[in-house]
Every structure is written in structure tokens, then in C-alpha cells.
Short mmCIF file of C-alpha atoms and ligand atoms in Angstrom, two decimals:
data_model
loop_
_atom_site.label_atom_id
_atom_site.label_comp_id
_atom_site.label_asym_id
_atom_site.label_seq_id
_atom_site.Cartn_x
_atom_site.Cartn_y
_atom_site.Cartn_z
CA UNK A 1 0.00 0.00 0.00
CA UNK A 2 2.46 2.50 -1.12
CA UNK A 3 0.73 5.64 -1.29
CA UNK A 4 3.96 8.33 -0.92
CA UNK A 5 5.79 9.70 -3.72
CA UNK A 6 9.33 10.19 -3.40
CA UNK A 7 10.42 13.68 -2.74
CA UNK A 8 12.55 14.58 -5.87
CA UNK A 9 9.34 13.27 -8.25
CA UNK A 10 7.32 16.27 -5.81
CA UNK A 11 9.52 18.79 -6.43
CA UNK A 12 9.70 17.83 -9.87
CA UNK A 13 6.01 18.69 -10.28
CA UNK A 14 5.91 22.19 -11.76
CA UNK A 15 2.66 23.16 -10.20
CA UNK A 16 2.16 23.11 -6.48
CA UNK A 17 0.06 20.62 -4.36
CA UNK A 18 -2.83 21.92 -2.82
CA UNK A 19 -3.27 22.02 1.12
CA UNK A 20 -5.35 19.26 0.58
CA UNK A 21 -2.87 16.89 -1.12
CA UNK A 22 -0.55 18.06 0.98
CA UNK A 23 -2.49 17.08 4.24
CA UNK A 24 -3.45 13.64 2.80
CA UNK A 25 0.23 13.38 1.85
CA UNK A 26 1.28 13.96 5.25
CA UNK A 27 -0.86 11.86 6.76
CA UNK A 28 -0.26 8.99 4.46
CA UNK A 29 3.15 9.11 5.49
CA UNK A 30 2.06 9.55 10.00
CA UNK A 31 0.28 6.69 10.05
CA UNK A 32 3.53 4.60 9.61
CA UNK A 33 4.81 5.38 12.54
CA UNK A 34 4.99 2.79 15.54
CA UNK A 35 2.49 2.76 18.24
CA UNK A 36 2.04 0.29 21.06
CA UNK A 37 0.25 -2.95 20.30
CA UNK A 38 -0.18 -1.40 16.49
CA UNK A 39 -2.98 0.66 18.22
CA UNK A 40 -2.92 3.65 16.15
CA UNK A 41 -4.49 5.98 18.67
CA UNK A 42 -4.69 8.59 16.47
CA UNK A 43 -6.53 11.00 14.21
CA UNK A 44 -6.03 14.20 12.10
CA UNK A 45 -8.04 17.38 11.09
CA UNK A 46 -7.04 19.52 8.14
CA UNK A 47 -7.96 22.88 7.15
CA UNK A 48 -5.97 25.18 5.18
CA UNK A 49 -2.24 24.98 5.44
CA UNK A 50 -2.86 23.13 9.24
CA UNK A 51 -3.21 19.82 10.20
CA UNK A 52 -4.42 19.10 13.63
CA UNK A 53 -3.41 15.87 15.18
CA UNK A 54 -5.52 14.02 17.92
CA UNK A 55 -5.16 11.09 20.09
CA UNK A 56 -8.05 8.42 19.86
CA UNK A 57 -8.62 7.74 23.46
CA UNK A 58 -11.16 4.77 22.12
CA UNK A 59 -7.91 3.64 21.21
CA UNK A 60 -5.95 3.79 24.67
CA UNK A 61 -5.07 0.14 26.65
CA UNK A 62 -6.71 1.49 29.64
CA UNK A 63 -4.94 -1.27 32.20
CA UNK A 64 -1.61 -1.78 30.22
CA UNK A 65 -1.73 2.42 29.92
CA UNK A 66 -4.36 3.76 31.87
CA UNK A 67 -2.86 7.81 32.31
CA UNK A 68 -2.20 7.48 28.18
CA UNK A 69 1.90 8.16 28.22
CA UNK A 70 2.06 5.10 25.47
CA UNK A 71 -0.74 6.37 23.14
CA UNK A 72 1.05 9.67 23.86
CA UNK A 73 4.19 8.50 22.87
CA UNK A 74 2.64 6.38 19.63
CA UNK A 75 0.98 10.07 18.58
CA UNK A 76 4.31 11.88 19.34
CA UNK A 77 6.21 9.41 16.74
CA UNK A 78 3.21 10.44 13.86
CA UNK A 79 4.28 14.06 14.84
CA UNK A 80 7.75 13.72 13.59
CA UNK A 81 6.64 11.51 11.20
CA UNK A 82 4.34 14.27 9.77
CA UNK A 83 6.88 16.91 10.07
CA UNK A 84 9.17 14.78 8.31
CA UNK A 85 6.68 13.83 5.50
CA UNK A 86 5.99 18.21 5.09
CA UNK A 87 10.33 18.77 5.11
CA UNK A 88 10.13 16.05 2.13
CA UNK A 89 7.59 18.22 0.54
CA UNK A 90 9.53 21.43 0.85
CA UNK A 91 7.97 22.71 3.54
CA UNK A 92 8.75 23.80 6.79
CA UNK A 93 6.43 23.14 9.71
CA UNK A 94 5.14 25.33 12.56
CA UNK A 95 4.64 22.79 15.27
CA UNK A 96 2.98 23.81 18.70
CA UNK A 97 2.64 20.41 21.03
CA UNK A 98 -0.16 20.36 23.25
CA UNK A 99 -2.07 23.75 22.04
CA UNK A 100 -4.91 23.51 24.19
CA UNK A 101 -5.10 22.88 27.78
CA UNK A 102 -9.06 22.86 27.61
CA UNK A 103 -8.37 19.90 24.94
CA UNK A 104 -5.64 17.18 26.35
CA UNK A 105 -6.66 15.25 23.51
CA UNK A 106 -5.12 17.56 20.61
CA UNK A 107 -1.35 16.74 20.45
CA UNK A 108 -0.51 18.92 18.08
CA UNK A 109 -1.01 21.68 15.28
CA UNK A 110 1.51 21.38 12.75
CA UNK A 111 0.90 24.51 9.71
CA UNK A 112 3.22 25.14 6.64
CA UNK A 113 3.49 28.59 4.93
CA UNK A 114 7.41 28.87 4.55
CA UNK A 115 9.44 26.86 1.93
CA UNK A 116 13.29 25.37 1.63
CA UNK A 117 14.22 22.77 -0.20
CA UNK A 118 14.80 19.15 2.27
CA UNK A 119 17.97 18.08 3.63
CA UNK A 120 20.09 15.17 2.74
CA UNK A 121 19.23 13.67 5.71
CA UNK A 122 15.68 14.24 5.69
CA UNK A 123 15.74 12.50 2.34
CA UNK A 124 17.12 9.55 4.06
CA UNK A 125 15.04 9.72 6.99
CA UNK A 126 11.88 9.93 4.98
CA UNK A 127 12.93 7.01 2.96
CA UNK A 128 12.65 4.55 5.71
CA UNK A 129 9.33 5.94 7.08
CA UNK A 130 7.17 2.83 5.25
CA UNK A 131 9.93 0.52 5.01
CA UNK A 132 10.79 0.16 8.60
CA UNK A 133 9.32 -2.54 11.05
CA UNK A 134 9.97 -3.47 14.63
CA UNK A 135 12.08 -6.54 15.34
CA UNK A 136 11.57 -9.33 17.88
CA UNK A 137 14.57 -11.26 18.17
CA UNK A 138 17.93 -11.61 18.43
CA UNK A 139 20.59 -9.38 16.35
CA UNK A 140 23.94 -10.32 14.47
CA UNK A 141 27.11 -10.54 16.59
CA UNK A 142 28.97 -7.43 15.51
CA UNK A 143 28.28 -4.15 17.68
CA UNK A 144 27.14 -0.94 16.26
CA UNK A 145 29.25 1.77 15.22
CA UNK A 146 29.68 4.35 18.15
CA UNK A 147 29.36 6.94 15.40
CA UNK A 148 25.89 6.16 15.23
CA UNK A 149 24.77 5.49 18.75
CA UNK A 150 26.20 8.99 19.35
CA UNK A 151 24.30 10.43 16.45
CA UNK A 152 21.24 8.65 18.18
CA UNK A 153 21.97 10.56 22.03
CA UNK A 154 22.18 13.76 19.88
CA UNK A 155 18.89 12.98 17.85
CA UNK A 156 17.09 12.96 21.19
CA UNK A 157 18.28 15.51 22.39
CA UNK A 158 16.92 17.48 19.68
CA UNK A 159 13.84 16.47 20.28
CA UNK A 160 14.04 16.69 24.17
CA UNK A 161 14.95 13.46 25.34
CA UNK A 162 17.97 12.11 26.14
CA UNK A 163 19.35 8.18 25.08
CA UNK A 164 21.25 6.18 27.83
CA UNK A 165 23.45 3.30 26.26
CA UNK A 166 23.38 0.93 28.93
CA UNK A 167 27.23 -0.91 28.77
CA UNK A 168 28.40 -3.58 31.37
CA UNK A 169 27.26 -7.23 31.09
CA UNK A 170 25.92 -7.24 35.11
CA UNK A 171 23.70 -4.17 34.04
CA UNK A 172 22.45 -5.37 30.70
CA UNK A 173 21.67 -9.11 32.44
CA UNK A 174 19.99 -6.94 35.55
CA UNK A 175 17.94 -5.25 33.00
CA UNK A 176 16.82 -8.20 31.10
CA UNK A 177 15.70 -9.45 34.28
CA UNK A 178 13.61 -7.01 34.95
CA UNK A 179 11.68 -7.46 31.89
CA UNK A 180 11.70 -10.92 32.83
CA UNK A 181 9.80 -10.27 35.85
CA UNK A 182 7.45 -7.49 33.83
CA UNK A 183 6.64 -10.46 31.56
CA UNK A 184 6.05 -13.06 33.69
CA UNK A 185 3.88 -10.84 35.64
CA UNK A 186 1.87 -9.90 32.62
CA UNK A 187 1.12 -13.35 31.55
CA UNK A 188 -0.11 -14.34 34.71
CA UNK A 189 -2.54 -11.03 34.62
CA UNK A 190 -5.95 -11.67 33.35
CA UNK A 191 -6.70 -8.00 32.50
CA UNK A 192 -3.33 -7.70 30.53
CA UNK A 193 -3.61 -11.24 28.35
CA UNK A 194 -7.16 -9.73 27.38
CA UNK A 195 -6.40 -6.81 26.60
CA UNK A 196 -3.40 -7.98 24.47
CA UNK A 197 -5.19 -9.97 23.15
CA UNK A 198 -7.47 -7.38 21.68
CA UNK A 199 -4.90 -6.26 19.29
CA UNK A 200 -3.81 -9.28 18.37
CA UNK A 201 -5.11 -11.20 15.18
CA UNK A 202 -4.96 -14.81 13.63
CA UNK A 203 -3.08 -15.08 10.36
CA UNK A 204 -4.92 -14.40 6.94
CA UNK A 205 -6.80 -11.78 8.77
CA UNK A 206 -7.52 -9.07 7.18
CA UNK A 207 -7.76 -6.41 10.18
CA UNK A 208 -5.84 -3.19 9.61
CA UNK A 209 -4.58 -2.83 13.73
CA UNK A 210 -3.08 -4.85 16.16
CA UNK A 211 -0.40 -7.15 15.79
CA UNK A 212 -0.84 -9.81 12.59
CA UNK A 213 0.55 -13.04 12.94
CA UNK A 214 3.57 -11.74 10.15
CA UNK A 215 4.92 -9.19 13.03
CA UNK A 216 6.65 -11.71 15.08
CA UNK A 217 8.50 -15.23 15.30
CA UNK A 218 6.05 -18.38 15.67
CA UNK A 219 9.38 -19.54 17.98
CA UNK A 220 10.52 -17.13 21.02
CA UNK A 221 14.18 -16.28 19.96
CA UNK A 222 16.73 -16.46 22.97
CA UNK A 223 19.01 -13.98 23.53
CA UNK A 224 22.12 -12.97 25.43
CA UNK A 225 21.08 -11.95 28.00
CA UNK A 226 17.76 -12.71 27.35
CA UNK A 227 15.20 -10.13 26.87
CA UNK A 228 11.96 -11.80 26.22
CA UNK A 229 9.15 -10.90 23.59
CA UNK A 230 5.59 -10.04 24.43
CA UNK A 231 3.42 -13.39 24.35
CA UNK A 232 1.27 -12.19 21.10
CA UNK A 233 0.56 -15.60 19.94
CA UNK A 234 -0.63 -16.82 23.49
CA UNK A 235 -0.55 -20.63 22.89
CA UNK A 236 -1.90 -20.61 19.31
CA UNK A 237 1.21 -21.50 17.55
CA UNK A 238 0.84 -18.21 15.59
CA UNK A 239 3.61 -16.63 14.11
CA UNK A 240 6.25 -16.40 11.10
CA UNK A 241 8.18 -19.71 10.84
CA UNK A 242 11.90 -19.97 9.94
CA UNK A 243 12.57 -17.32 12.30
CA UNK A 244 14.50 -19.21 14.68
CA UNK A 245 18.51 -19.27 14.38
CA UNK A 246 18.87 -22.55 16.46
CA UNK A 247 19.18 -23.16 19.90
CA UNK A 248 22.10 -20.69 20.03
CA UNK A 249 21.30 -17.23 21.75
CA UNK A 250 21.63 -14.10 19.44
CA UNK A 251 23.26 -10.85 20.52
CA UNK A 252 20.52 -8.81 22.58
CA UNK A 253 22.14 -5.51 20.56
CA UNK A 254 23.05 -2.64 22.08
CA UNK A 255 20.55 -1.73 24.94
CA UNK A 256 19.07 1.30 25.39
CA UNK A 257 16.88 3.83 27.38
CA UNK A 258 15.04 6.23 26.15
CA UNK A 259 14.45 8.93 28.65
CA UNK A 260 12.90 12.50 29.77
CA UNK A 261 13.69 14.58 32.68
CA UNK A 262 10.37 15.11 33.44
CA UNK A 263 7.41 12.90 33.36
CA UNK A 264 4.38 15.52 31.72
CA UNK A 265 2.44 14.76 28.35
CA UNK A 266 4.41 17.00 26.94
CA UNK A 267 8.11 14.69 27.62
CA UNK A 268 5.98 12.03 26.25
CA UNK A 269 5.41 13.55 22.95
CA UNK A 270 8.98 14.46 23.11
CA UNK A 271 9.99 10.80 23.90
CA UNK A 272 7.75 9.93 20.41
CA UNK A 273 9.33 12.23 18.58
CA UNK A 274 12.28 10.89 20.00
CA UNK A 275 11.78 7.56 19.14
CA UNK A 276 10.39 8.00 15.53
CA UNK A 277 13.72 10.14 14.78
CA UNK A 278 15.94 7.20 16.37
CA UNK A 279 14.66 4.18 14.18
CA UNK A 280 14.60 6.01 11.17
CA UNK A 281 18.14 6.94 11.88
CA UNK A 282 19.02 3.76 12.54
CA UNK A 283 16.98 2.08 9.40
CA UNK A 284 18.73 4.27 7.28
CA UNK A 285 22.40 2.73 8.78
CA UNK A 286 20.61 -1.24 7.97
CA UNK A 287 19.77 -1.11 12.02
CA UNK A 288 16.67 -2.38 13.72
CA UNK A 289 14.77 -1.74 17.16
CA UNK A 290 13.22 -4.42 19.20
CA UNK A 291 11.17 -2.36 21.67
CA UNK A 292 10.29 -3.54 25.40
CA UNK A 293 7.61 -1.61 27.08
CA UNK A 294 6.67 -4.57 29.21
CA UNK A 295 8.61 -3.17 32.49
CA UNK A 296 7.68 0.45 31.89
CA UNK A 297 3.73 -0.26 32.15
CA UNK A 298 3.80 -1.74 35.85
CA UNK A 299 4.92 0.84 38.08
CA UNK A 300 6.96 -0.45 40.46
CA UNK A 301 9.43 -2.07 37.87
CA UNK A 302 9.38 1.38 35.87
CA UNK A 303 10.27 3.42 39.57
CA UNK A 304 12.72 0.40 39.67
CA UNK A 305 14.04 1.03 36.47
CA UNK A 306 14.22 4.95 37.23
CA UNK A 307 15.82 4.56 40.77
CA UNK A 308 18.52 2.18 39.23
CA UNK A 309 19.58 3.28 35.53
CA UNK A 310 18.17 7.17 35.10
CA UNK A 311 19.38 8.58 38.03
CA UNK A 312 15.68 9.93 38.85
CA UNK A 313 14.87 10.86 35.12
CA UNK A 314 11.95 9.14 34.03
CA UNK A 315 12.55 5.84 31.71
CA UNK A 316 9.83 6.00 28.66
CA UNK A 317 10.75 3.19 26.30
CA UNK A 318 13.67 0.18 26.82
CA UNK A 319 15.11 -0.71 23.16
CA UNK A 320 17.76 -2.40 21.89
CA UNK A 321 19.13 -1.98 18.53
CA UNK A 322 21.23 -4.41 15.94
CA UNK A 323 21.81 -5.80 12.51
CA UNK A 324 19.52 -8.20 11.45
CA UNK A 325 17.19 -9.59 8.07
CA UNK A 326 14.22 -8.92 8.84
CA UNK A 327 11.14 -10.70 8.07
CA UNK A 328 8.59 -8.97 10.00
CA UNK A 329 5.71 -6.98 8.50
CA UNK A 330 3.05 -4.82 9.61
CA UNK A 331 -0.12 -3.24 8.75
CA UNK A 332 -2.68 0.19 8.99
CA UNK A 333 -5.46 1.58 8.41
CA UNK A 334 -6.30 3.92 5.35
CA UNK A 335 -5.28 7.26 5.37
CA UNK A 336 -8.43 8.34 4.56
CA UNK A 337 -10.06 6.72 7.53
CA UNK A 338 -8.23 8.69 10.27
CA UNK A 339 -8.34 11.87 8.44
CA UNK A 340 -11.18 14.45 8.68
CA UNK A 341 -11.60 17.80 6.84
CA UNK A 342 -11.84 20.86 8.99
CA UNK A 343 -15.04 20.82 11.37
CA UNK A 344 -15.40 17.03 10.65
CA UNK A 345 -15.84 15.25 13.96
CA UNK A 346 -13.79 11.99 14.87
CA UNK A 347 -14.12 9.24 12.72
C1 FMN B 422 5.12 3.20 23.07
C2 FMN B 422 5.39 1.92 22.30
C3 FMN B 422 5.59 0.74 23.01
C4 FMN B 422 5.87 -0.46 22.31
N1 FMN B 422 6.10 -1.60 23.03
C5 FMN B 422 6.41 -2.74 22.37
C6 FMN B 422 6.67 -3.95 23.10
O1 FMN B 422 6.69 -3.98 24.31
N2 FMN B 422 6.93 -5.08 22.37
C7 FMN B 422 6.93 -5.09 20.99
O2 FMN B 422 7.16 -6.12 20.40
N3 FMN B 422 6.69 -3.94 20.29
C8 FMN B 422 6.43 -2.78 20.94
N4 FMN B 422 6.17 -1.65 20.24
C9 FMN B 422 6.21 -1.68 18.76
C10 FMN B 422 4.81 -1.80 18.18
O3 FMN B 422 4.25 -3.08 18.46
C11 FMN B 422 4.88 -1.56 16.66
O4 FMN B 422 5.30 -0.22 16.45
C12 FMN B 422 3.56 -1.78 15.96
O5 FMN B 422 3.16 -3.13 16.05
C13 FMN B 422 3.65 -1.39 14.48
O6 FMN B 422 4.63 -2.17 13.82
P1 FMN B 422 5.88 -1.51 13.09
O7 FMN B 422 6.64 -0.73 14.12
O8 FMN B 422 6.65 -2.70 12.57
O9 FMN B 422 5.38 -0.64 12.00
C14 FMN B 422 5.90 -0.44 20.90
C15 FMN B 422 5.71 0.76 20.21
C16 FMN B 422 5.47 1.93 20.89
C17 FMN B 422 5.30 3.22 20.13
#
């Protein structure tokens, strides 16, 4: 479902788009970006030279996420994805997060009036934007060039969060622990295995959310130390076969933190932003994420997690990152169904 034309054929059109093509290009592009569980808890409003993005609290996993910082995080990640998509169209945005404290709903209003021409490296960047998928698995043996984990602290820091490599074997293995413990905790919680399993669907289904059966390995694939997968497939035997490398555990990658120093809706849109910028930075070096919220959504593991690795800055999203082949697809919805003209209510 390729819908986006690449930059250079855009600015080879003599004529410019309209704010309407522009808006539906935009959004064609946002809802690629990740979101937890493949929720997509978002929707969009355009009028004009303005697009209005909106979380879809229908969307929210009210006991995995009950105050929202996850769908917050999934909506801050089609931010920079649509800021991204208007820099590839020659425009620059005019972003203001969080507009309207009377509507805690409205994430952001992103307009375009000014022009210049996209950078190299939003080129790149905007490349990746359908191509890339989240991994679950192991990664290839060789580490990552500390040219590009640096780029990746500075990326967040743009976008104000900050990127903590975590280095030391004891520390890495304590940390895979804890998500150990998350996801043992989980499975044995009858709220969370429902709700999961909400957003999960059997293969040859034809749903447009969740998790398909093509996202993840039919086999859990071990790795050192091991950092296990959410249970998506929950007994079914679900999954993409041929996965598994053997009994042999695959690097775990380089693990990481992603972090903000305070802990308000508006850090979490940061810490989307954040994230979006870092795997598309990554995808564009041949690296992958394999993302591990499991510890962050109980509360006690994520103040463990804060007390112990962020020196009392608040932990948002555990990843690690590697080289792998990836099999792994995903899916969304239309465009068109998450996008409303202005005054249009939520679809
Ligand atoms: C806030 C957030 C938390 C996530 N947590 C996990 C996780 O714990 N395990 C996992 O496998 N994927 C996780 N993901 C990745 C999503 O499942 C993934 O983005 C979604 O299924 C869409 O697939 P794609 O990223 O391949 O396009 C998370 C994504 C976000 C934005």
C-alpha cells in the first residue's frame, strides 16, 4: 500500500500541491509510525495549510496504559513523522505540542506557509518511514558503530529526550531481568492477556490494527542476555516460521533507554518524537529496534528502572538496537479513515 511519492518526483512537479494533497500526503506518510500494540491511537483534522493531530482515546489500553503516556508516545512518533513527510515536501512546519489545555486530547497543530528545499538527511530519513518494522529477536554478533549510537543521544536531544546506552554485562543481564519479571507478571494477569489480546489477530486476517501473525517469530528467539518478547501468539502457535537461528542465543544488541527529565504529556510527545527520529536513523544505517515496554507499564518495575539506571529521570521506552534480516511486516489503516476535513468530527 504504497501511497507516498518520493520527494525529488514532488519537487519535480511544476505546479504546487494543494493544502489538501498536501495534508493527505502527510498523513499517508504519519500513520507509519509505531504505536504500542499497532494501536494507532490517532486521528487528524485539516484545514488550510494546518493539520491538527488528535489522540483516539477509544484507542488507549486502559490497564496496560491507563494515564495514556504510550498512546502519547505512539501520537508523538506520527508528529515527527508528519513533520518529516511536510520537510520532504519542501515545507517547513510550525509545530505547537499540546495547544490547548481545555483539549488534552489535541497533540498537536503542525501549519506550513514557509518553503526550503529538504535536507540530505531528511531524504534519508523519509525514505525509511514505510519501510521500517519493529524486530523481535535476536541481532547479528557485531556491535554498532559508536558513530551512530552517538548520532542517536544527539537525535534525542533534539527532540528533548535524552538516550542512555546501557554498557556492562551485570547491568544489561539486571535489566533483562527485569523485563523478565514485567513479563512473567503480565502473563499471569488476566486484565493484561485480554487486553493484548485485543490487538492481536490470527493469520490471513484481514484487520488493519493490532499485531498480525507476520509481526513476530512463531518460535521465542533467545538472547544474550535474554530479553523476552511479548506473548502475542498466546498458545496458538501463531507466528512467522523460519525465524529461529537454532538453539544458540543471538546478541541482545546494544541496549538502550530512552528517557525525559520530566514525566508531563508533553516529555511524552517528546519521547515519540524521539523515538520515531531514532529508528529512522538507525533504518537508514541497515539497524533495527526491538522495543520492550513490558517493564515500563507496571509501576513499580518502571520506579525500579528509574531509581537504578536514570538517576531519577523518568525511563519512557527500553530498546535495543542491531543488525539483522528482517522478516517482520506490519499493517494500517487507510489514510483516509483517520483523516477528517476541517469541522469534521472523529471518525
Ligand atoms: C510506546 C510503544 C511501546 C511499544 N512496546 C512494544 C513492546 O513492548 N513489544 C513489541 O514487540 N513492540 C512494541 N512496540 C512496537 C509496536 O508493536 C509496533 O510499532 C507496531 O506493532 C507497528 O509495527 P511496526 O513498528 O513494525 O510498523 C511499541 C511501540 C510503541 C510506540
Amino acid at each position: 500500500m504504497n501511497t507516498l511519492s518520493s520527494p525529488s518526483e514532488r519537487l519535480a512537479r511544476p505546479e504546487r500541491p494543494t493544502a489538501e494533497e498536501v495534508a493527505a500526503q502527510v498523513v499517508a506518510a504519519a500513520v507509519w509510525a509505531p504505536s504500542v500494540h499497532n494501536t494507532q491511537p490517532w486521528w487528524f483534522r485539516a484545514g488550510g495549510q494546518e493539520i491538527s493531530l488528535y489522540a483516539d482515546a477509544t484507542r488507549q489500553l486502559m490497564v496496560a496504559d491507563p494515564g495514556g503516556r504510550e498512546m502519547t508516545i505512539s501520537c508523538g512518533a506520527a508528529l515527527f513523522t508528519a513533520r518529516l513527510a511536510l520537510r520532504s515536501l519542501g515545507y517547513i512546519p510550525e509545530t505547537r505540542v499540546l495547544p490547548d489545555p481545555d483539549q488534552p486530547l489535541l497533540i498537536a497543530r503542525v501549519s506550513w506557509q514557509r518553503r526550503a528545499d529538504p535536507t540530505e538527511y531528511e531524504r534519508q530519513l523519509f525514505r525509511w518511514v514505510l519501510q521500517r518494522r519493529t524486530h523481535r529477536g535476536g541481532f547479528g554478533p557485531l556491535p554498532l558503530a559508536p558513530e551512530l549510537l552517538t548520532a542517536l543521544q544527539g537525535g534525542a536531544e533534539r527532540d528533548g529526550a535524552m538516550l542512555h546506552i546501557i554498557t556492562g554485562e551485570g547491568s544489561r543481564a539486571a535489566l533483562a531481568g527485569v523485563v523478565e519479571t514485567a513479563e512473567r507478571a503480565m502473563r499471569l494477569d488476566d486484565a493484561y492477556v485480554q487486553e493484548l489480546a485485543k490487538w492481536v489477530s490470527p493469520p490471513g486476517s484481514t484487520r488493519a490494527d493490532g499485531v498480525p501473525a507476520i509481526a513476530y517469530p512463531a518460535l521465542p528467539e533467545h538472547t544474550d542476555p535474554y530479553f523476552p518478547g511479548r506473548d502475542f501468539a498466546h498458545g496458538h502457535g501463531w507466528g512467522l516460521p523460519g525465524f529461529s537461528f537454532g538453539m544458540a542465543a543471538r546478541s541482545a544488541g546494544a541496549v538502550c533507554l530512552l528517557m525525559t527529565v520530566e514525566d508531563r504529556p508533553a516529555d511524552w510527545v517528546n519521547a515519540g518524537q524521539a523515538l520515531q527520529r531514532m529508528l529512522l536513523t538507525s533504518a537508514t544505517c541497515g539497524v533495527a529496534a526491538a522495543l520492550h515496554s513490558q517493564p515500563l507499564e507496571l509501576p513499580w518495575l518502571r520506579e525500579y528502572i528509574r531509581s537504578h539506571w536514570g538517576n531519577g529521570i523518568y525511563p519512557q521506552l527500553l530498546l535495543r538496537l542491531g543488525t539483522v534480516i528482517q522478516t517482520a511486516a506490519s499493517v494500517r489503516r487507510q489514510p483516509g479513515s483517520v483523516l477528517k476535513a476541517s469541522g469534521g468530527e472523529q471518525p
